[in-house]
């Protein structure tokens, strides 16, 4: 079975500061990895995903994530955040795109 | 292009009342469809998925049921709502090819059971 852990439920950060949102996963088979963003009262929007190849994945809105197989991690980073990045971020894993397993989410609060 | 719709956007229902949430997908055929629930302070939990008309797989035992009467329509139902059914319900479809394949989510329905 697969599981995803997002240790930080909330991350406060000042505008233009860097941020890292942590994600660790557990799986006995190879998985695909995803980060989604959810703005208030909206559905989820795909930020980026790792399927194979380069372990550094770049996504929309200046976000990137690095797949680390030995540490079973897929942390999300942005070098300089904006107020508009305030949202909830979800890490997810899937085996073959059919079943997605989501973490509990991290609320990013960007302060002016 | 493909789009996914959910309605209603918001719903307030009394305990014990029935429920019907609808999800439809446009611009694709025979999609895999999914229902998730997001409870307050928790992540997304997969409730049901469907690979075709009349084919429903349930992931967790609960007070809810799902049906797929048409290729691009996925319905979430309950005969009698419980307080614990409150949450944000998201429908998703599996789309894209190769590197663009992923699950795409609808705008969600916020359900409050009182």
mmCIF file of C-alpha atoms in Angstrom:
data_model
loop_
_atom_site.group_PDB
_atom_site.id
_atom_site.type_symbol
_atom_site.label_atom_id
_atom_site.label_comp_id
_atom_site.label_asym_id
_atom_site.label_seq_id
_atom_site.Cartn_x
_atom_site.Cartn_y
_atom_site.Cartn_z
ATOM 1 C CA UNK A 1 0.000 0.000 0.000
ATOM 2 C CA UNK A 2 1.019 3.580 -0.564
ATOM 3 C CA UNK A 3 0.917 6.475 1.886
ATOM 4 C CA UNK A 4 1.956 10.107 1.885
ATOM 5 C CA UNK A 5 3.072 12.212 4.819
ATOM 6 C CA UNK A 6 3.127 15.980 4.847
ATOM 7 C CA UNK A 7 4.623 16.812 8.218
ATOM 8 C CA UNK A 8 3.868 20.528 8.179
ATOM 9 C CA UNK A 9 0.178 21.348 8.367
ATOM 10 C CA UNK A 10 0.873 25.086 8.165
ATOM 11 C CA UNK A 11 3.847 27.073 6.898
ATOM 12 C CA UNK A 12 3.940 30.836 7.483
ATOM 13 C CA UNK A 13 6.453 32.773 5.407
ATOM 14 C CA UNK A 14 7.090 36.379 4.462
ATOM 15 C CA UNK A 15 6.715 37.576 0.901
ATOM 16 C CA UNK A 16 9.839 37.151 -1.262
ATOM 17 C CA UNK A 17 11.313 34.587 1.148
ATOM 18 C CA UNK A 18 12.113 31.049 -0.005
ATOM 19 C CA UNK A 19 9.893 28.174 1.034
ATOM 20 C CA UNK A 20 10.072 24.381 1.176
ATOM 21 C CA UNK A 21 7.041 22.165 1.698
ATOM 22 C CA UNK A 22 7.960 18.664 2.741
ATOM 23 C CA UNK A 23 6.530 15.422 1.433
ATOM 24 C CA UNK A 24 7.552 11.876 2.233
ATOM 25 C CA UNK A 25 5.968 8.771 0.838
ATOM 26 C CA UNK A 26 5.915 5.062 1.460
ATOM 27 C CA UNK A 27 5.498 2.472 -1.261
ATOM 28 C CA UNK A 28 6.711 -1.016 -2.058
ATOM 29 C CA UNK A 29 6.546 -0.314 -5.808
ATOM 30 C CA UNK A 30 7.608 2.512 -8.070
ATOM 31 C CA UNK A 31 5.221 5.439 -7.973
ATOM 32 C CA UNK A 32 4.511 8.648 -9.772
ATOM 33 C CA UNK A 33 4.646 11.788 -7.623
ATOM 34 C CA UNK A 34 2.542 14.931 -7.809
ATOM 35 C CA UNK A 35 2.033 18.277 -6.184
ATOM 36 C CA UNK A 36 -1.351 19.972 -6.418
ATOM 37 C CA UNK A 37 -2.429 23.413 -5.216
ATOM 38 C CA UNK A 38 -5.874 24.312 -3.922
ATOM 39 C CA UNK A 39 -7.004 27.901 -3.649
ATOM 40 C CA UNK A 40 -9.910 28.653 -1.268
ATOM 41 C CA UNK A 41 -13.166 27.030 -2.307
ATOM 42 C CA UNK A 42 -11.702 25.670 -5.520
ATOM 43 C CA UNK A 43 -10.688 22.305 -6.889
ATOM 44 C CA UNK A 44 -7.126 21.081 -7.157
ATOM 45 C CA UNK A 45 -4.741 22.310 -9.813
ATOM 46 C CA UNK A 46 -1.681 20.342 -10.859
ATOM 47 C CA UNK A 47 1.591 22.134 -10.044
ATOM 48 C CA UNK A 48 4.070 19.539 -11.208
ATOM 49 C CA UNK A 49 4.723 15.847 -11.365
ATOM 50 C CA UNK A 50 7.546 13.345 -11.501
ATOM 51 C CA UNK A 51 7.190 10.325 -13.735
ATOM 52 C CA UNK A 52 10.785 9.407 -14.550
ATOM 53 C CA UNK A 53 14.069 10.929 -15.699
ATOM 54 C CA UNK A 54 15.553 14.031 -14.118
ATOM 55 C CA UNK A 55 14.903 14.142 -10.401
ATOM 56 C CA UNK A 56 14.419 17.920 -10.438
ATOM 57 C CA UNK A 57 11.006 18.808 -11.776
ATOM 58 C CA UNK A 58 9.899 22.318 -12.625
ATOM 59 C CA UNK A 59 6.242 23.280 -12.509
ATOM 60 C CA UNK A 60 3.971 26.251 -12.892
ATOM 61 C CA UNK A 61 4.183 29.497 -10.923
ATOM 62 C CA UNK A 62 7.929 29.112 -10.309
ATOM 63 C CA UNK A 63 7.668 25.981 -8.169
ATOM 64 C CA UNK A 64 10.007 23.030 -8.411
ATOM 65 C CA UNK A 65 10.375 19.722 -6.621
ATOM 66 C CA UNK A 66 13.130 17.182 -6.241
ATOM 67 C CA UNK A 67 12.590 13.456 -6.154
ATOM 68 C CA UNK A 68 14.890 11.676 -3.722
ATOM 69 C CA UNK A 69 14.461 7.937 -3.984
ATOM 70 C CA UNK A 70 16.757 7.022 -1.107
ATOM 71 C CA UNK A 71 14.898 9.325 1.271
ATOM 72 C CA UNK A 72 11.511 8.645 -0.343
ATOM 73 C CA UNK A 73 10.876 12.362 -0.463
ATOM 74 C CA UNK A 74 9.446 14.833 -2.959
ATOM 75 C CA UNK A 75 9.820 18.272 -1.389
ATOM 76 C CA UNK A 76 8.336 21.331 -3.081
ATOM 77 C CA UNK A 77 10.353 24.552 -3.252
ATOM 78 C CA UNK A 78 10.076 28.113 -4.444
ATOM 79 C CA UNK A 79 12.957 30.589 -4.151
ATOM 80 C CA UNK A 80 10.747 33.650 -3.659
ATOM 81 C CA UNK A 81 7.049 33.464 -2.756
ATOM 82 C CA UNK A 82 4.284 35.936 -3.497
ATOM 83 C CA UNK A 83 1.101 36.769 -1.654
ATOM 84 C CA UNK A 84 -0.779 34.985 -4.413
ATOM 85 C CA UNK A 85 0.928 31.710 -3.462
ATOM 86 C CA UNK A 86 -1.188 31.543 -0.314
ATOM 87 C CA UNK A 87 -3.071 28.287 -0.701
ATOM 88 C CA UNK A 88 -3.114 24.683 0.424
ATOM 89 C CA UNK A 89 -0.662 22.309 -1.197
ATOM 90 C CA UNK A 90 -1.135 18.571 -1.532
ATOM 91 C CA UNK A 91 1.437 15.932 -2.300
ATOM 92 C CA UNK A 92 0.197 12.743 -3.938
ATOM 93 C CA UNK A 93 1.499 9.436 -5.238
ATOM 94 C CA UNK A 94 -0.033 7.062 -7.714
ATOM 95 C CA UNK A 95 0.636 3.710 -9.249
ATOM 96 C CA UNK A 96 -0.389 3.906 -12.852
ATOM 97 C CA UNK A 97 -2.509 7.059 -12.585
ATOM 98 C CA UNK A 98 -5.603 5.201 -11.436
ATOM 99 C CA UNK A 99 -5.469 5.514 -7.665
ATOM 100 C CA UNK A 100 -4.051 8.633 -6.131
ATOM 101 C CA UNK A 101 -3.057 8.775 -2.483
ATOM 102 C CA UNK A 102 -2.931 12.252 -1.036
ATOM 103 C CA UNK A 103 -1.188 13.727 1.961
ATOM 104 C CA UNK A 104 -3.116 15.746 4.522
ATOM 105 C CA UNK A 105 -2.041 19.032 2.937
ATOM 106 C CA UNK A 106 0.121 22.005 3.916
ATOM 107 C CA UNK A 107 -1.365 25.464 4.205
ATOM 108 C CA UNK A 108 1.082 28.064 2.951
ATOM 109 C CA UNK A 109 0.403 31.509 4.377
ATOM 110 C CA UNK A 110 2.448 34.248 2.730
ATOM 111 C CA UNK A 111 2.591 37.435 4.776
ATOM 112 C CA UNK A 112 3.414 40.908 3.448
ATOM 113 C CA UNK B 1 -10.559 20.881 -24.635
ATOM 114 C CA UNK B 2 -11.836 18.874 -21.721
ATOM 115 C CA UNK B 3 -13.761 20.375 -18.834
ATOM 116 C CA UNK B 4 -15.279 18.921 -15.696
ATOM 117 C CA UNK B 5 -18.365 20.299 -13.987
ATOM 118 C CA UNK B 6 -19.794 19.723 -10.547
ATOM 119 C CA UNK B 7 -23.034 20.892 -9.042
ATOM 120 C CA UNK B 8 -24.234 22.183 -6.832
ATOM 121 C CA UNK B 9 -21.294 24.287 -5.678
ATOM 122 C CA UNK B 10 -22.617 24.487 -2.128
ATOM 123 C CA UNK B 11 -25.235 22.471 -0.306
ATOM 124 C CA UNK B 12 -26.670 22.590 3.192
ATOM 125 C CA UNK B 13 -28.716 19.551 4.139
ATOM 126 C CA UNK B 14 -30.321 18.276 7.354
ATOM 127 C CA UNK B 15 -29.255 15.005 8.913
ATOM 128 C CA UNK B 16 -31.249 12.108 7.507
ATOM 129 C CA UNK B 17 -32.007 13.763 4.175
ATOM 130 C CA UNK B 18 -30.970 12.273 0.821
ATOM 131 C CA UNK B 19 -28.071 13.505 -1.284
ATOM 132 C CA UNK B 20 -27.265 13.652 -4.966
ATOM 133 C CA UNK B 21 -24.122 15.309 -6.302
ATOM 134 C CA UNK B 22 -23.438 15.335 -9.988
ATOM 135 C CA UNK B 23 -20.238 15.406 -11.985
ATOM 136 C CA UNK B 24 -19.976 15.607 -15.753
ATOM 137 C CA UNK B 25 -17.016 15.673 -18.086
ATOM 138 C CA UNK B 26 -16.971 17.260 -21.519
ATOM 139 C CA UNK B 27 -14.593 16.793 -24.416
ATOM 140 C CA UNK B 28 -13.573 13.199 -23.805
ATOM 141 C CA UNK B 29 -15.087 9.753 -23.987
ATOM 142 C CA UNK B 30 -14.936 6.785 -21.610
ATOM 143 C CA UNK B 31 -12.903 8.579 -18.971
ATOM 144 C CA UNK B 32 -11.968 7.054 -15.633
ATOM 145 C CA UNK B 33 -13.878 9.062 -13.037
ATOM 146 C CA UNK B 34 -13.270 9.522 -9.322
ATOM 147 C CA UNK B 35 -15.021 10.894 -6.229
ATOM 148 C CA UNK B 36 -12.897 12.252 -3.378
ATOM 149 C CA UNK B 37 -13.887 13.758 -0.052
ATOM 150 C CA UNK B 38 -11.863 16.364 1.765
ATOM 151 C CA UNK B 39 -12.895 16.660 5.402
ATOM 152 C CA UNK B 40 -11.900 19.701 7.431
ATOM 153 C CA UNK B 41 -8.208 19.582 8.288
ATOM 154 C CA UNK B 42 -7.640 16.369 6.403
ATOM 155 C CA UNK B 43 -6.349 15.385 3.014
ATOM 156 C CA UNK B 44 -8.293 13.913 0.158
ATOM 157 C CA UNK B 45 -9.776 10.477 0.542
ATOM 158 C CA UNK B 46 -10.709 8.458 -2.518
ATOM 159 C CA UNK B 47 -14.322 7.301 -2.165
ATOM 160 C CA UNK B 48 -15.215 5.725 -5.508
ATOM 161 C CA UNK B 49 -13.830 5.297 -8.973
ATOM 162 C CA UNK B 50 -15.340 4.130 -12.226
ATOM 163 C CA UNK B 51 -13.729 2.819 -15.388
ATOM 164 C CA UNK B 52 -16.972 2.704 -17.385
ATOM 165 C CA UNK B 53 -20.771 2.884 -17.405
ATOM 166 C CA UNK B 54 -22.216 0.928 -14.515
ATOM 167 C CA UNK B 55 -18.772 0.019 -13.160
ATOM 168 C CA UNK B 56 -18.148 1.337 -9.665
ATOM 169 C CA UNK B 57 -15.370 0.493 -7.229
ATOM 170 C CA UNK B 58 -15.716 1.538 -3.616
ATOM 171 C CA UNK B 59 -12.595 2.349 -1.689
ATOM 172 C CA UNK B 60 -14.003 2.767 1.805
ATOM 173 C CA UNK B 61 -17.164 1.504 3.503
ATOM 174 C CA UNK B 62 -19.492 4.373 4.197
ATOM 175 C CA UNK B 63 -22.890 5.914 4.007
ATOM 176 C CA UNK B 64 -22.458 6.949 0.385
ATOM 177 C CA UNK B 65 -22.908 5.288 -2.990
ATOM 178 C CA UNK B 66 -21.948 6.159 -6.546
ATOM 179 C CA UNK B 67 -23.434 5.517 -9.944
ATOM 180 C CA UNK B 68 -22.406 6.068 -13.530
ATOM 181 C CA UNK B 69 -25.542 6.124 -15.656
ATOM 182 C CA UNK B 70 -23.826 7.676 -18.683
ATOM 183 C CA UNK B 71 -20.302 7.675 -20.069
ATOM 184 C CA UNK B 72 -19.454 11.155 -18.854
ATOM 185 C CA UNK B 73 -21.697 11.386 -15.784
ATOM 186 C CA UNK B 74 -20.770 10.329 -12.264
ATOM 187 C CA UNK B 75 -23.208 10.699 -9.377
ATOM 188 C CA UNK B 76 -22.580 10.539 -5.651
ATOM 189 C CA UNK B 77 -25.603 9.704 -3.500
ATOM 190 C CA UNK B 78 -26.793 8.983 -0.040
ATOM 191 C CA UNK B 79 -30.192 7.835 1.246
ATOM 192 C CA UNK B 80 -29.702 9.384 4.684
ATOM 193 C CA UNK B 81 -26.976 11.911 5.404
ATOM 194 C CA UNK B 82 -24.925 11.831 8.588
ATOM 195 C CA UNK B 83 -23.160 14.729 10.250
ATOM 196 C CA UNK B 84 -19.869 13.073 9.357
ATOM 197 C CA UNK B 85 -20.711 13.354 5.654
ATOM 198 C CA UNK B 86 -19.930 17.069 5.754
ATOM 199 C CA UNK B 87 -16.950 18.009 3.643
ATOM 200 C CA UNK B 88 -15.699 19.151 0.295
ATOM 201 C CA UNK B 89 -16.427 16.650 -2.470
ATOM 202 C CA UNK B 90 -14.235 16.613 -5.526
ATOM 203 C CA UNK B 91 -14.768 14.808 -8.779
ATOM 204 C CA UNK B 92 -11.797 14.013 -10.987
ATOM 205 C CA UNK B 93 -11.085 12.364 -14.301
ATOM 206 C CA UNK B 94 -7.993 10.668 -15.587
ATOM 207 C CA UNK B 95 -6.797 12.324 -18.727
ATOM 208 C CA UNK B 96 -3.866 13.216 -20.897
ATOM 209 C CA UNK B 97 -1.381 10.979 -22.645
ATOM 210 C CA UNK B 98 2.161 10.100 -21.722
ATOM 211 C CA UNK B 99 3.886 12.937 -19.925
ATOM 212 C CA UNK B 100 0.639 14.918 -19.590
ATOM 213 C CA UNK B 101 -1.332 12.080 -18.014
ATOM 214 C CA UNK B 102 -2.708 12.829 -14.585
ATOM 215 C CA UNK B 103 -5.972 13.324 -12.724
ATOM 216 C CA UNK B 104 -7.822 16.566 -13.342
ATOM 217 C CA UNK B 105 -10.181 17.913 -10.706
ATOM 218 C CA UNK B 106 -13.514 19.687 -10.819
ATOM 219 C CA UNK B 107 -14.349 22.800 -8.795
ATOM 220 C CA UNK B 108 -15.864 20.785 -5.935
ATOM 221 C CA UNK B 109 -19.092 20.769 -3.920
ATOM 222 C CA UNK B 110 -19.067 21.944 -0.345
ATOM 223 C CA UNK B 111 -21.578 19.948 1.717
ATOM 224 C CA UNK B 112 -22.659 20.941 5.200
ATOM 225 C CA UNK B 113 -24.882 18.527 7.078
ATOM 226 C CA UNK B 114 -26.684 20.063 10.037
#
